[in-house]
XYZ file of C-alpha atoms in Angstrom:
712
model
C -36.248 175.832 171.268
C -37.437 174.562 167.848
C -39.507 171.764 169.407
C -41.192 174.296 171.752
C -42.068 176.556 168.763
C -43.370 173.517 166.856
C -45.476 172.542 169.772
C -46.992 176.035 169.897
C -47.744 175.880 166.159
C -49.352 172.506 166.493
C -51.425 173.678 169.421
C -52.540 176.663 167.294
C -53.414 174.313 164.388
C -55.506 172.186 166.695
C -57.309 175.236 168.063
C -58.059 176.510 164.528
C -59.382 173.097 163.430
C -61.514 172.864 166.593
C -63.100 176.270 165.809
C -63.566 175.248 162.140
C -65.222 171.932 163.243
C -67.686 173.743 165.582
C -68.697 176.180 162.829
C -68.941 173.683 160.001
C -70.288 170.609 161.802
C -73.979 171.430 161.383
C -73.505 172.163 157.664
C -71.551 168.922 157.030
C -74.017 166.958 159.155
C -76.967 168.141 156.952
C -75.087 167.848 153.605
C -73.250 164.606 154.147
C -75.722 162.712 156.374
C -73.031 160.430 157.873
C -75.551 158.294 159.701
C -76.675 156.881 156.365
C -73.132 155.891 155.482
C -72.541 154.212 158.806
C -75.862 152.398 158.576
C -75.119 151.132 155.081
C -71.703 149.978 156.213
C -73.185 147.886 159.014
C -75.904 146.284 156.881
C -76.085 142.478 156.784
C -74.368 141.449 153.609
C -75.064 137.676 153.277
C -77.478 134.975 154.177
C -76.186 131.957 156.055
C -77.680 128.472 156.170
C -76.253 125.363 157.872
C -75.547 122.478 155.518
C -74.313 119.917 157.968
C -72.277 119.779 161.292
C -69.114 120.867 159.497
C -70.389 123.129 156.717
C -72.339 126.292 156.339
C -73.512 127.915 153.015
C -73.078 131.683 152.542
C -75.112 133.469 149.875
C -74.982 137.262 149.038
C -77.916 139.497 149.707
C -76.866 141.830 146.849
C -79.036 141.939 143.752
C -78.057 142.027 140.071
C -77.650 145.435 138.494
C -78.667 146.646 135.051
C -75.540 145.541 133.180
C -75.875 141.995 134.672
C -79.498 141.889 133.663
C -78.757 143.134 130.158
C -76.283 140.226 129.604
C -78.974 137.779 130.696
C -81.825 139.387 128.816
C -79.907 139.735 125.524
C -78.334 136.302 125.857
C -74.809 137.718 125.683
C -73.031 134.522 126.738
C -69.626 134.730 125.016
C -66.826 137.338 125.099
C -67.220 137.857 121.353
C -70.813 138.878 121.949
C -69.704 141.153 124.845
C -67.411 143.169 122.641
C -69.872 143.322 119.800
C -72.510 144.678 122.220
C -70.028 147.376 123.357
C -69.072 148.286 119.790
C -72.724 148.687 118.834
C -73.455 150.858 121.863
C -70.295 152.972 122.059
C -69.100 152.864 118.466
C -67.390 156.306 118.242
C -66.336 156.667 121.869
C -62.708 156.220 122.933
C -61.779 152.648 123.717
C -57.982 151.977 123.996
C -55.271 154.572 124.543
C -51.476 154.336 124.117
C -49.129 157.108 125.062
C -46.657 158.339 122.483
C -42.979 157.883 123.155
C -41.299 160.782 121.382
C -37.680 160.081 122.105
C -35.199 158.391 124.472
C -32.559 160.638 125.897
C -29.576 160.361 128.202
C -30.097 161.935 131.674
C -27.192 162.599 133.994
C -27.947 161.695 137.609
C -26.628 163.588 140.641
C -24.012 160.829 141.195
C -22.778 161.255 137.648
C -24.298 158.084 136.215
C -26.289 158.293 132.987
C -29.680 156.656 132.485
C -31.972 156.425 129.419
C -35.164 158.327 129.938
C -38.298 158.734 127.810
C -39.618 161.991 126.447
C -43.333 161.306 126.106
C -46.284 162.951 124.438
C -50.070 162.604 124.741
C -52.304 159.526 124.540
C -53.422 158.368 121.101
C -56.927 156.829 121.212
C -58.670 154.156 119.168
C -62.462 154.201 119.139
C -64.554 151.062 119.780
C -65.150 150.827 115.996
C -61.428 151.044 115.212
C -60.572 148.385 117.783
C -63.284 146.223 116.395
C -61.895 146.569 112.896
C -58.329 145.874 114.049
C -59.410 142.694 115.925
C -61.340 141.485 112.930
C -58.206 141.875 110.820
C -56.043 140.194 113.383
C -58.430 137.178 113.621
C -58.563 136.942 109.813
C -54.780 136.974 109.625
C -54.550 134.092 112.103
C -56.859 132.019 109.926
C -54.679 132.860 106.893
C -51.672 131.634 108.771
C -53.339 128.266 109.248
C -54.711 128.720 112.815
C -57.793 126.522 113.392
C -60.758 127.062 115.733
C -60.313 125.512 119.185
C -56.600 125.158 118.642
C -54.508 127.109 121.184
C -52.515 130.238 120.568
C -50.218 131.893 123.140
C -49.714 135.526 124.211
C -46.511 136.289 125.931
C -46.372 140.075 126.087
C -46.580 143.091 128.358
C -49.876 144.804 128.969
C -50.697 147.125 126.048
C -53.459 147.905 123.498
C -52.180 145.304 121.040
C -52.638 142.577 123.744
C -56.379 143.409 123.991
C -56.745 143.661 120.200
C -55.099 140.243 119.849
C -57.296 138.518 122.347
C -60.458 140.002 120.867
C -59.378 138.763 117.374
C -58.948 135.325 118.899
C -62.356 135.364 120.573
C -63.976 136.158 117.208
C -62.399 132.999 115.638
C -63.078 130.726 118.633
C -59.281 130.402 119.233
C -58.447 129.699 122.922
C -55.691 131.972 124.217
C -52.886 130.666 126.422
C -51.700 133.520 128.649
C -48.171 133.615 129.988
C -46.701 136.186 132.284
C -44.094 138.425 130.697
C -41.840 137.814 133.739
C -41.899 133.981 133.611
C -38.599 132.138 133.231
C -37.715 130.385 129.966
C -38.455 126.900 131.272
C -41.907 127.934 132.497
C -42.701 129.607 129.204
C -41.596 126.543 127.244
C -43.654 124.321 129.546
C -46.856 126.237 128.875
C -46.260 126.453 125.126
C -45.423 122.727 124.803
C -48.220 121.503 127.056
C -50.798 123.468 125.059
C -49.310 122.453 121.698
C -49.115 126.048 120.479
C -47.764 126.765 117.003
C -48.286 130.586 116.939
C -46.997 132.867 119.718
C -47.788 136.576 120.060
C -44.992 138.486 121.801
C -43.383 141.984 121.841
C -40.227 143.749 120.696
C -38.752 143.641 124.271
C -39.496 139.928 124.792
C -38.731 138.630 121.321
C -34.989 137.983 122.064
C -35.986 135.413 124.691
C -37.147 133.189 121.878
C -33.626 132.648 120.603
C -33.415 130.113 123.507
C -37.083 129.323 123.909
C -37.498 128.186 120.264
C -34.902 125.442 120.884
C -37.273 124.070 123.575
C -40.550 124.468 121.663
C -40.406 122.472 118.451
C -44.085 123.037 117.478
C -43.800 126.791 117.249
C -43.751 127.935 113.611
C -44.735 131.592 113.803
C -43.867 134.544 116.091
C -45.937 137.749 115.925
C -44.256 140.672 117.675
C -45.779 144.003 118.829
C -43.451 146.769 117.631
C -41.524 149.289 119.795
C -42.371 152.940 119.111
C -38.722 154.004 118.696
C -36.470 151.015 118.065
C -36.507 148.764 114.970
C -36.816 145.076 115.768
C -33.984 142.805 114.783
C -35.438 139.482 113.598
C -32.126 137.823 112.619
C -30.420 135.010 114.533
C -33.581 132.971 115.294
C -34.263 129.321 114.670
C -34.547 128.460 111.032
C -38.090 127.681 109.742
C -39.801 130.012 112.187
C -41.702 132.919 110.523
C -41.365 136.239 112.461
C -43.944 138.888 111.567
C -44.694 142.317 112.943
C -48.095 143.118 114.452
C -48.744 145.804 111.867
C -48.006 143.411 109.043
C -50.424 140.998 110.549
C -53.196 143.595 110.621
C -52.434 144.475 106.959
C -52.520 140.804 106.054
C -55.889 140.350 107.746
C -57.404 143.355 105.995
C -56.625 141.733 102.675
C -57.876 138.249 103.555
C -61.526 137.163 103.599
C -62.603 134.500 105.984
C -65.132 132.339 104.153
C -66.640 130.701 107.205
C -67.349 132.145 110.663
C -66.346 130.067 113.711
C -68.014 131.891 116.541
C -67.600 130.449 120.073
C -70.475 129.061 122.155
C -70.744 129.564 125.879
C -69.036 126.344 127.011
C -66.041 126.679 124.718
C -62.688 127.442 126.367
C -61.719 131.123 125.985
C -58.491 131.241 128.041
C -55.932 128.738 129.352
C -54.390 130.878 132.051
C -51.181 129.703 133.606
C -50.908 130.374 137.311
C -47.902 132.135 138.617
C -46.604 128.907 140.209
C -45.868 129.727 143.838
C -45.754 126.013 144.656
C -43.970 124.485 141.655
C -44.535 124.179 137.903
C -47.217 126.585 136.705
C -50.673 124.993 136.080
C -52.876 125.825 133.151
C -56.384 126.783 134.263
C -59.196 126.278 131.705
C -61.610 129.213 131.657
C -64.674 129.010 129.503
C -66.747 131.880 128.095
C -69.399 131.047 130.717
C -66.807 131.423 133.496
C -65.647 134.793 132.319
C -69.124 136.175 131.491
C -70.126 135.148 135.009
C -67.339 137.289 136.486
C -68.260 140.194 134.262
C -71.745 140.072 135.707
C -70.366 140.068 139.272
C -67.850 142.859 138.679
C -70.507 145.165 137.173
C -72.676 144.463 140.232
C -69.909 145.203 142.693
C -68.647 148.562 141.367
C -70.323 151.842 140.341
C -69.053 153.159 137.005
C -70.094 155.888 134.513
C -68.902 155.564 130.930
C -69.246 159.345 130.360
C -66.689 160.343 132.959
C -64.668 157.283 133.940
C -61.143 156.427 132.675
C -59.346 153.202 133.630
C -55.568 152.933 133.815
C -54.378 149.481 132.670
C -50.895 148.502 133.878
C -51.126 145.183 135.747
C -50.303 142.036 133.710
C -53.202 141.097 131.349
C -51.933 137.533 131.731
C -53.427 137.820 135.256
C -57.122 136.951 135.346
C -57.833 139.896 137.741
C -56.572 142.567 135.312
C -58.061 140.821 132.267
C -61.546 140.675 133.739
C -61.278 144.237 135.072
C -60.523 145.541 131.566
C -63.205 143.388 129.912
C -65.724 144.807 132.416
C -64.590 148.311 131.447
C -65.159 147.500 127.747
C -68.594 146.090 128.442
C -69.528 149.352 130.159
C -67.947 151.684 127.576
C -65.110 152.793 129.850
C -61.967 153.811 127.970
C -58.666 152.217 128.980
C -55.381 154.098 128.865
C -52.290 151.831 129.150
C -49.330 152.442 131.379
C -46.384 150.634 132.882
C -44.702 150.742 136.278
C -41.717 152.302 134.554
C -43.703 155.338 133.329
C -46.709 155.494 135.676
C -45.849 158.545 137.801
C -43.637 161.571 137.443
C -40.857 159.946 139.470
C -40.955 156.527 137.606
C -37.600 155.231 136.417
C -38.127 155.872 132.670
C -39.690 159.345 132.918
C -37.285 162.200 132.183
C -36.935 164.625 135.065
C -39.385 167.555 134.776
C -41.844 165.720 132.554
C -45.110 164.053 133.429
C -45.825 160.359 134.103
C -48.774 158.531 132.556
C -51.117 159.127 135.482
C -50.658 162.869 135.419
C -51.537 162.921 131.623
C -54.291 160.317 131.626
C -55.823 161.371 134.980
C -57.598 158.078 135.513
C -60.652 157.683 137.766
C -60.517 153.854 138.075
C -57.760 151.303 138.581
C -57.086 147.857 139.832
C -54.211 147.230 142.168
C -52.409 144.425 143.996
C -51.152 144.804 147.607
C -47.553 144.877 146.454
C -48.150 148.114 144.461
C -50.187 149.725 147.304
C -47.537 148.725 149.893
C -44.904 150.494 147.803
C -47.069 153.606 147.573
C -47.564 153.343 151.369
C -43.764 153.249 151.972
C -43.150 155.951 149.398
C -45.522 158.358 151.142
C -44.029 157.438 154.574
C -40.466 158.016 153.278
C -41.459 161.362 151.757
C -43.006 162.459 155.064
C -40.046 161.162 157.101
C -37.642 163.258 154.957
C -39.457 166.476 155.762
C -38.884 168.899 158.599
C -40.180 168.217 162.051
C -42.994 170.657 161.527
C -44.004 169.070 158.244
C -44.037 165.601 159.808
C -46.005 166.764 162.795
C -48.626 168.538 160.683
C -48.979 165.611 158.239
C -49.506 163.242 161.207
C -52.102 165.647 162.599
C -53.928 165.915 159.221
C -53.781 162.092 158.804
C -55.311 161.414 162.256
C -57.856 164.264 161.797
C -59.117 162.794 158.501
C -59.116 159.236 159.879
C -61.233 160.336 162.880
C -63.867 161.996 160.663
C -63.873 159.234 158.045
C -64.647 156.684 160.830
C -67.587 158.873 161.788
C -68.856 158.859 158.212
C -67.740 162.330 157.202
C -65.707 163.624 154.281
C -63.048 166.339 154.917
C -63.006 168.629 151.885
C -60.788 171.354 153.395
C -58.031 169.078 154.704
C -58.143 167.216 151.405
C -57.470 170.488 149.565
C -54.770 171.719 151.991
C -52.846 168.494 152.641
C -53.930 165.503 150.606
C -54.285 167.146 147.227
C -50.517 166.572 146.724
C -50.635 162.864 147.573
C -53.699 162.243 145.407
C -51.895 164.042 142.555
C -49.442 161.103 142.457
C -52.024 159.235 140.346
C -53.463 162.229 138.516
C -55.691 163.686 141.174
C -58.990 162.106 139.983
C -58.813 158.533 141.226
C -62.161 157.763 142.890
C -62.168 153.994 143.001
C -59.467 151.327 143.494
C -60.301 147.594 143.390
C -57.571 145.620 145.085
C -57.068 141.819 144.781
C -54.433 139.142 144.321
C -53.418 138.915 147.987
C -54.487 140.118 151.355
C -54.176 143.964 151.861
C -53.007 144.990 155.298
C -55.328 147.299 157.292
C -52.508 149.861 157.676
C -51.949 150.162 153.911
C -55.704 150.122 153.242
C -56.233 153.015 155.649
C -53.318 155.085 154.310
C -54.460 154.685 150.682
C -58.036 155.677 151.663
C -56.844 158.802 153.384
C -54.051 159.888 151.017
C -55.124 158.788 147.557
C -58.647 157.522 147.172
C -61.421 157.174 149.788
C -63.094 154.246 147.922
C -60.709 151.279 148.116
C -62.547 147.983 147.812
C -60.761 144.746 148.535
C -61.843 141.665 146.616
C -61.043 138.006 146.722
C -60.763 135.438 143.988
C -58.466 132.983 142.311
C -57.515 132.016 138.748
C -59.583 128.856 139.225
C -62.628 130.951 140.127
C -62.116 133.452 137.213
C -60.914 136.107 139.671
C -64.451 136.028 141.186
C -65.371 135.225 144.813
C -66.177 138.126 147.082
C -65.779 141.899 147.249
C -66.332 144.561 149.816
C -69.569 146.515 149.228
C -69.047 150.126 148.042
C -70.530 151.291 151.398
C -68.295 149.138 153.623
C -66.112 151.451 155.767
C -64.010 148.669 157.251
C -60.477 147.473 156.361
C -58.891 144.043 156.337
C -61.902 142.155 154.965
C -62.933 140.850 151.508
C -66.673 141.356 151.760
C -69.587 138.958 151.034
C -69.883 136.443 148.135
C -70.587 138.108 144.797
C -73.849 137.702 142.926
C -72.823 134.749 140.775
C -71.301 132.370 143.385
C -71.815 131.012 146.883
C -69.358 130.134 149.604
C -69.073 127.019 151.721
C -67.302 127.406 154.975
C -65.966 123.938 156.039
C -64.431 123.043 159.406
C -60.678 122.256 159.261
C -59.941 120.182 162.352
C -56.168 119.931 161.857
C -55.825 123.755 162.065
C -58.487 124.085 164.796
C -60.730 126.168 162.599
C -64.431 125.207 163.029
C -67.769 126.606 161.995
C -68.812 126.288 165.651
C -66.027 128.758 166.781
C -67.218 131.738 168.800
C -67.774 134.601 168.241
C -67.210 133.971 164.536
C -67.496 130.750 162.488
C -64.179 129.830 160.856
C -63.091 127.196 158.203
C -61.808 126.579 154.697
C -63.519 128.669 151.926
C -64.980 126.698 149.079
C -66.485 128.603 146.147
C -69.253 127.343 143.823
C -70.889 128.822 140.785
C -70.758 129.424 137.086
C -67.455 131.207 137.491
C -65.594 128.034 138.584
C -63.131 126.653 136.042
C -63.903 123.170 134.511
C -60.413 122.172 135.780
C -56.663 122.182 135.050
C -55.379 121.758 131.529
C -54.326 118.113 130.870
C -54.277 117.417 134.599
C -57.342 115.347 135.614
C -55.698 114.127 138.858
C -55.189 117.654 140.152
C -58.633 118.643 138.928
C -60.252 115.748 140.853
C -58.259 116.824 143.938
C -59.293 120.458 143.963
C -62.732 120.517 142.259
C -66.006 118.657 142.942
C -69.738 118.763 142.160
C -72.377 119.053 144.910
C -76.065 119.619 144.485
C -75.726 120.479 140.809
C -73.065 123.119 141.358
C -69.312 123.006 140.557
C -67.023 123.865 143.557
C -63.382 124.704 144.089
C -61.378 124.231 147.310
C -59.425 127.491 147.797
C -57.166 126.322 150.638
C -57.785 129.698 152.360
C -59.249 130.013 155.827
C -62.070 132.471 156.193
C -63.785 133.949 159.174
C -67.491 134.868 158.872
C -68.102 138.151 160.619
C -71.273 139.453 162.246
C -72.463 141.392 159.199
C -71.991 138.468 156.818
C -68.632 139.704 155.418
C -65.545 137.373 155.133
C -62.101 137.982 156.522
C -59.218 135.859 155.215
C -57.272 134.828 158.313
C -54.964 131.973 157.189
C -53.963 129.593 154.426
C -53.699 125.850 154.893
C -50.391 125.613 153.086
C -48.936 128.579 155.076
C -49.554 127.078 158.530
C -46.675 125.719 160.600
C -46.858 124.169 164.137
C -44.022 125.143 166.444
C -42.470 122.844 169.141
C -44.684 124.492 171.855
C -47.847 123.567 169.923
C -48.671 127.035 168.665
C -49.770 127.408 165.067
C -48.225 130.254 163.106
C -49.790 131.556 159.883
C -46.760 132.506 157.841
C -48.768 134.566 155.331
C -50.504 136.532 158.063
C -47.288 137.400 159.790
C -45.639 138.400 156.525
C -48.557 140.668 155.559
C -48.258 142.541 158.867
C -44.439 142.851 158.883
C -44.261 143.797 155.161
C -45.524 147.318 156.141
C -42.496 147.821 158.488
C -40.387 150.660 156.916
C -37.145 148.569 156.909
C -38.807 145.769 154.915
C -39.035 145.589 151.135
C -39.966 141.904 151.118
C -40.080 139.184 153.770
C -40.440 135.446 154.098
C -41.104 133.785 157.566
C -39.750 130.312 158.355
C -40.858 128.133 161.192
C -39.175 124.894 162.286
C -41.577 122.442 164.046
C -38.679 121.319 166.303
C -38.087 124.793 167.687
C -40.040 127.272 169.726
C -39.579 130.304 167.450
C -39.680 131.591 163.892
C -37.061 133.442 161.903
C -37.439 135.928 159.060
C -35.592 136.298 155.744
C -35.698 140.065 154.978
C -34.993 141.886 151.779
C -34.335 145.344 153.306
C -35.279 148.752 152.162
C -31.655 149.814 151.572
C -32.209 153.489 152.101
C -33.877 152.869 155.500
C -31.230 150.301 156.478
C -28.380 152.675 155.745
C -30.104 155.409 157.798
C -30.330 152.902 160.694
C -26.657 152.068 160.328
C -25.744 155.769 160.543
C -27.842 156.245 163.678
C -25.990 153.301 165.195
C -22.665 155.040 164.395
C -21.468 152.008 162.373
C -18.078 153.026 160.941
C -17.581 153.693 157.190
C -21.231 153.018 156.278
C -20.811 154.492 152.814
C -17.534 152.706 152.115
C -17.985 149.128 153.320
C -19.512 146.479 151.028
C -23.198 145.704 151.084
C -22.395 142.118 152.218
C -20.374 143.443 155.112
C -23.065 145.918 156.100
C -25.882 143.351 155.921
C -23.970 140.918 158.168
C -23.290 143.484 160.904
C -24.636 141.966 164.142
C -25.462 145.332 165.674
C -27.489 146.252 162.610
C -29.177 142.826 162.604
C -30.273 143.320 166.209
C -31.659 146.762 165.373
C -33.719 145.254 162.513
C -35.045 142.525 164.841
C -36.014 145.200 167.422
C -37.851 147.224 164.747
C -39.651 144.127 163.447
C -40.615 143.185 167.070
C -41.977 146.664 167.808
C -43.925 146.713 164.531
C -45.292 143.208 165.209
C -46.475 144.214 168.690
C -48.044 147.376 167.287
C -49.984 145.183 164.828
C -51.064 142.798 167.627
C -49.060 139.764 166.596
C -48.553 137.134 169.284
C -45.146 136.772 170.951
C -44.519 133.385 169.239
C -45.471 134.805 165.816
C -42.739 137.495 165.873
C -39.408 136.289 164.447
C -36.553 136.272 166.979
C -33.769 136.063 164.437
C -33.290 137.260 160.875
C -31.262 136.858 157.751
C -30.766 140.121 155.827
C -30.690 139.070 152.175
C -28.316 140.704 149.671
C -30.429 139.741 146.630
C -33.567 141.470 145.577
C -36.214 138.727 144.985
C -37.509 138.848 141.382
C -39.132 136.492 138.905
C -35.846 136.313 137.114
C -34.096 134.698 140.019
C -37.129 132.446 140.685
C -37.669 133.644 144.274
C -41.073 135.276 143.577
C -43.752 134.414 141.027
C -44.619 136.534 138.039
C -47.291 138.064 140.229
C -44.653 138.709 142.884
C -45.817 136.186 145.448
C -42.966 134.676 147.341
C -41.933 131.147 146.417
C -41.229 129.606 149.831
C -39.593 126.380 148.715
C -37.092 128.224 146.439
C -36.308 130.819 149.149
C -35.857 128.142 151.815
C -33.528 126.202 149.471
C -31.441 129.226 148.568
C -30.883 130.241 152.208
C -30.833 126.718 153.730
C -27.294 127.018 155.117
C -28.081 130.363 156.928
C -31.415 129.039 158.178
C -29.815 125.870 159.625
C -27.072 127.993 161.200
C -29.614 130.294 162.943
C -31.340 127.301 164.504
C -28.061 125.872 165.849
C -27.844 128.614 168.431
């Protein structure tokens, strides 16, 4: 009876929407002119020339914009000059914002457990002039502590305003900054500090205790500068003797009282950053990035996105130790965009540290711009799906109707203001309700997630492509591109080579689209790896007066000149039947399956099939177990539940159905799985600090179970 009533209501809703479409179509057609949008989306985006039988060169057809031209005209060729330009232009405008933490209180959960939650206030803002003065003082203090120009200093801290003030102070004194992810393990941190011969490390209240062990591994370190916590007093006792531990505020005060007698400003070829990669294939490598490299990316970023300093607000929350976030924030500063800082623990109203009934950072800051990585957007995708799935049948049906309705009109080039107001206003409110642009990078973004984010959160989601070695610069979708699953054309400061890779059967002669390894060349390309000339020689080369980097990624050149990343050389495995499986491609498709929180595919060349190691979404998995009528679901141990054969088969069936839906080949879809008890984190060394899976470590950890699966 209920289903029949629901069907009637849905039919009525469709009828009303049809009448609405008939009445409003002429108005929307005139006001929105969708044909212009579709025409711009289809425009040719790059120029292609053949270099030789195995190589083509791809150049963008985009032109430099005003900010790019200003950097060239005014000879702004170092990051110190970039910030000085911004300070002169936007002196009294808001620059960096930090949200007040007023208190930490106990909150009793429904299950009786007690968690610590924050009571938070408003954002406190520093103007460009105030940030300039603070960074001056910080740089002066470093000189007073004995830091010399061109001698490395390390930042090992979470993303926050003090991070940016620190790095700007270093740029002003020509001090190269070694960036280390806050989630790196102790051995990796010690490796980066020792290799770069650092004597001063900048860290934070939360991370300082790690140095009780790290200092035993880093004999050169003489000084620790820590960024304070808003509530707790930092305990500096119990550390290695002879190491000075100073608060950030004390450093600023020290710098205000110290006069630097000689300026040591950087020049364009000086190294600005030594950025340690997240190390998905072994020990993290230090990547040298010069001022020229980073200025080049700033030019490209300002060409790729449309921003307005009078109305835009950027939310900074990704690791600043990642080149993508660092360049995104530097581009904002160049253009006078204020940056409000957040963390995943406080970002939205339901974040783990936000007290029930109070607002998360996004609701207070109401940002218009943000960067994102696929992992974050995949979580939002699953969160929205879970929220919808927990609703009534009517709510689920109407949401699905609204989703498909908006998708249909978006594909035709229209906006849907009424359905946005009635249905998607709530989902967009997750991030404050004003997000108008999201730049996504770091890994491939699945078309399903891309589409959902465009419909539910922000219609302008541009996917980009770059690496640490290319200063986060490579390609980006144009702002008019309506497609998903692609990374656009080369940016204005670099070119692409597409080179045939015979072993993987990817050739520039492939029809209908040329395919091959992507190689990027331009001023954005790193000079090479820190103290690693052998690896530099292996991955970098000079050709026709340009410096190039071999990405290892396989690109497909589409008809309009945009690039689609379809494979990775290191992720390719050949099965016994001769089929090649792209592990990364399969993982990106299956990661959007509701039962999956994380996944790693394994293929054995002596067998005909792949298997999957799955970190499940526990809530979804328990729901599956209940539907299968597995006894005592809430009482048995997690280990016992995860090893249940009936449940394993149900997960395999769900993965298979999801894989077929996403057009995976039969041999690509795993036929057996291991449901993993452990959540993969940087702390247990199964994912990188950027949350990319570490295959070798995962395979080693589950070797016994993998071998057992292949015995049957």
